[in-house]
Tab-separated table of C-alpha atoms in Angstrom:
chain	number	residue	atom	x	y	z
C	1	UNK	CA	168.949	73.361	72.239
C	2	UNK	CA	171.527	73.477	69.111
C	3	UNK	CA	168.335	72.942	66.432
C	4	UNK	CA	166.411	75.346	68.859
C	5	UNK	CA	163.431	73.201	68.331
C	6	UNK	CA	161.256	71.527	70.700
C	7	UNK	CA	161.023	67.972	72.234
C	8	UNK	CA	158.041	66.505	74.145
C	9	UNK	CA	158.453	63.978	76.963
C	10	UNK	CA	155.163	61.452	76.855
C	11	UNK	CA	153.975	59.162	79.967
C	12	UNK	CA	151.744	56.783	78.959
C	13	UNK	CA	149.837	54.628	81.313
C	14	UNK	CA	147.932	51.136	80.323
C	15	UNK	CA	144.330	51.648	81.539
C	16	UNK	CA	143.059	48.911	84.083
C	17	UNK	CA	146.526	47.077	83.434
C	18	UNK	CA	146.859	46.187	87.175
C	19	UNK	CA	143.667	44.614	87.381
C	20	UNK	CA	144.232	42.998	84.102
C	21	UNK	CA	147.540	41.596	85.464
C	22	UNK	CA	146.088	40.436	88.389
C	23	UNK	CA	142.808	38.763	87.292
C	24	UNK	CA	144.199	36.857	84.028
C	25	UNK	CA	147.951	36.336	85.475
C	26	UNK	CA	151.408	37.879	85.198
C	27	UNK	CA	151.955	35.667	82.225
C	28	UNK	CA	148.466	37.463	79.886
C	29	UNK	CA	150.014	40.739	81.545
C	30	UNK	CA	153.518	40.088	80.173
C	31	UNK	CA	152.184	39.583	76.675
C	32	UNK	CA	150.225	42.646	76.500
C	33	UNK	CA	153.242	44.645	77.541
C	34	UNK	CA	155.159	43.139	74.876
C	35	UNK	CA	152.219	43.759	72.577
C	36	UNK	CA	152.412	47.331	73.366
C	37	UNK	CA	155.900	47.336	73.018
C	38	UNK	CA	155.511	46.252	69.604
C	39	UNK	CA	153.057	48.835	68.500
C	40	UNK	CA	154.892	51.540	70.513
C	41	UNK	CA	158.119	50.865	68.248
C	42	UNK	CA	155.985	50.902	65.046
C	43	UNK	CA	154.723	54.661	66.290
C	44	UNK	CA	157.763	56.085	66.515
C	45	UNK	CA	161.178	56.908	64.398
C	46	UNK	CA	164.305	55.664	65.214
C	47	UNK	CA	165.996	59.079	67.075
C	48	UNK	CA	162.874	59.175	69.599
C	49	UNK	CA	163.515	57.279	73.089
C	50	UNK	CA	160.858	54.464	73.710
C	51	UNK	CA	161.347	53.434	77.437
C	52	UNK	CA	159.180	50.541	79.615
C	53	UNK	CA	159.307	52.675	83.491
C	54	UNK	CA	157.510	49.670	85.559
C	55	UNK	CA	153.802	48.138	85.355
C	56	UNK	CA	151.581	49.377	82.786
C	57	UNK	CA	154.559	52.684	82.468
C	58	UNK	CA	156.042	53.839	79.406
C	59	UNK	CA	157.975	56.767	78.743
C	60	UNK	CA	158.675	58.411	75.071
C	61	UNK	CA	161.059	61.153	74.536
C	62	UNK	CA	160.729	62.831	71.087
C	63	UNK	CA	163.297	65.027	69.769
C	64	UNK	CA	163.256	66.977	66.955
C	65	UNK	CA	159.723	69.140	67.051
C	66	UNK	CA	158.524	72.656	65.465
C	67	UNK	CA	160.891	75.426	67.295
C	68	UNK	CA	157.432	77.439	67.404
C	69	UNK	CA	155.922	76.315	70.549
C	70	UNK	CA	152.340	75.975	69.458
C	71	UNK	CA	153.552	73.726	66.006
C	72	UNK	CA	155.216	71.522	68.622
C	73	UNK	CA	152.332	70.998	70.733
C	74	UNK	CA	150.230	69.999	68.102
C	75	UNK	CA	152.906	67.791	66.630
C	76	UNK	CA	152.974	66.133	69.846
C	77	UNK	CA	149.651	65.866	70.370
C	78	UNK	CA	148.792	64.250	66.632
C	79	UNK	CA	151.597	61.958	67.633
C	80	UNK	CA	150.129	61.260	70.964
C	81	UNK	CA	146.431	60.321	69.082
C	82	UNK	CA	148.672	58.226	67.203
C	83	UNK	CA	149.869	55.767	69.747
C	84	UNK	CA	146.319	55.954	71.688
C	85	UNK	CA	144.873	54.963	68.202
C	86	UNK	CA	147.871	51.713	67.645
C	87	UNK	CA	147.325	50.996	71.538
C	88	UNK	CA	143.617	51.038	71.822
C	89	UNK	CA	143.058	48.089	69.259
C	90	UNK	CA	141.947	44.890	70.662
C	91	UNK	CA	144.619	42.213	71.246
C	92	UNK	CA	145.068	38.487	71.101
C	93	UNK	CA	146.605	36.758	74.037
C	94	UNK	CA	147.051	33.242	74.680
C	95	UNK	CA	143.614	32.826	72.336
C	96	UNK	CA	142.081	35.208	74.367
C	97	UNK	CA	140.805	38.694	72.795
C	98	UNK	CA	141.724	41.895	75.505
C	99	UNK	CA	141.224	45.284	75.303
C	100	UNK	CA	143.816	47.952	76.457
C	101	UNK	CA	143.439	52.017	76.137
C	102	UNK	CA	146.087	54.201	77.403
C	103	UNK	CA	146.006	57.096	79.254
C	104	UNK	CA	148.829	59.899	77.955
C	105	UNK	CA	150.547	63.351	79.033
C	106	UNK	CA	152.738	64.826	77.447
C	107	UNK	CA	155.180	67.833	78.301
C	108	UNK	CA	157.006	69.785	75.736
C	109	UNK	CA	160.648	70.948	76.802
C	110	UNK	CA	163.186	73.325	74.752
C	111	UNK	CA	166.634	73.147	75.518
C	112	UNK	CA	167.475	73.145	79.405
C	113	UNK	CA	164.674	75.101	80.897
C	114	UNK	CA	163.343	72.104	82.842
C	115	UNK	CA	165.387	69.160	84.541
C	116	UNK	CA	164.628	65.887	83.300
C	117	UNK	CA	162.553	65.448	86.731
C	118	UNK	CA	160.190	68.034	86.015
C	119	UNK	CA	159.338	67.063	82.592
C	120	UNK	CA	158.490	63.466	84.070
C	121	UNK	CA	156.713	64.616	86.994
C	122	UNK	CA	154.555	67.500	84.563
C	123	UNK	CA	154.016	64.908	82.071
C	124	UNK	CA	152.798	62.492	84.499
C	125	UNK	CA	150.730	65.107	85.605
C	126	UNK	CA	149.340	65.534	82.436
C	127	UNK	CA	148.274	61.356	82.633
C	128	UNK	CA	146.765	61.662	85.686
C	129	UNK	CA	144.848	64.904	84.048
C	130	UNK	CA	143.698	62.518	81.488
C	131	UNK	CA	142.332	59.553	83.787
C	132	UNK	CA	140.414	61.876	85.950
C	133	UNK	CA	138.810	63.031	82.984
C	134	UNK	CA	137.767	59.466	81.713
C	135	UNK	CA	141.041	57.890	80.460
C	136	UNK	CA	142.246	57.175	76.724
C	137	UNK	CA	143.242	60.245	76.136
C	138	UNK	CA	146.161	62.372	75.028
C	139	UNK	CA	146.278	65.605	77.726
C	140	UNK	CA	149.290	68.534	77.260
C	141	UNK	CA	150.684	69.481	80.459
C	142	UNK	CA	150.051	73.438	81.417
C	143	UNK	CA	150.778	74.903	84.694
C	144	UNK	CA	146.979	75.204	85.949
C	145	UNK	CA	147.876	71.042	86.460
C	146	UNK	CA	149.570	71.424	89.318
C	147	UNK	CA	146.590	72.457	91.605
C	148	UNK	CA	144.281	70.184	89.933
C	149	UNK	CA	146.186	67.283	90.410
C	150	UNK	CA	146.702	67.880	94.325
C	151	UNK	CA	142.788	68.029	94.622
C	152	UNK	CA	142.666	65.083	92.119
C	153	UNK	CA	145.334	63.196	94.332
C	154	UNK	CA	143.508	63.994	97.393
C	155	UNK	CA	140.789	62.672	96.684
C	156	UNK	CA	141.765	59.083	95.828
């Protein structure tokens, strides 16, 4: 709020990591998430927040964006490409090659206009946008979400 510019809050989900995880083992899943970890560190400078939430769940917070709205979003968005481009290259495991894409919202926030529970919540929204439309993909949250995702959500 004091640099009045904007910060984005990404979720980014591991595509097919559950079935990954439990066809090749907890120990092949453990190594890609440390993998990813890696690559997620490389993506980002050292002020952002790079978070593991559970499973195949990260969480970035980025600080520090365009104060014009529409800057920030792209920002975001080129930064988002950037970590679907680091995560979607094929990995080694145990000898074994694996492939992992990730599926990303993002939600841009500007001082205190949103609780830290909406930001997660629109830019897991966002995620869930972007696997119904195919998966690894970078979506932006925007309001006309929230009525896609209940149909989207009803539906599984």
């Amino acid at each position: 709020m004091r640099s009045r510019s904007h910060g984005a809050v990404m979720f980014i989900d591991l595509d097919r990591f559950k079935i990954l995880n439990d066809t090749k083992g907890h120990e092949i899943g453990d190594l890609l998430l440390k993998e990813v970890a890696n690559r997620l560190v490389q993506c980002f400078r050292e002020e952002d927040t790079v978070a593991r939430m559970g499973g195949g769940e990260f969480v970035i917070v980025l600080e520090g964006l365009s104060a014009n709205e529409a800057d920030a979003q792209q920002e975001a968005m080129e930064i988002g490409e950037k970590v679907r481009a680091a995560i979607d290259k094929p990995y080694s495991l145990a000898g074994h090659a694996d492939d992992c894409s990730p599926s990303i919202g993002i939600c841009l926030f500007s001082g205190k206009d949103k609780s830290v529970k909406e930001l997660l919540m629109q830019a897991d929204k966002a995620m869930y946008q972007t696997k119904a439309a195919g998966r690894n993909a970078v979506r932006v949250y925007d309001d006309k979400m929230d009525d896609a995702n209940t149909e989207f959500l009803t539906n599984l």
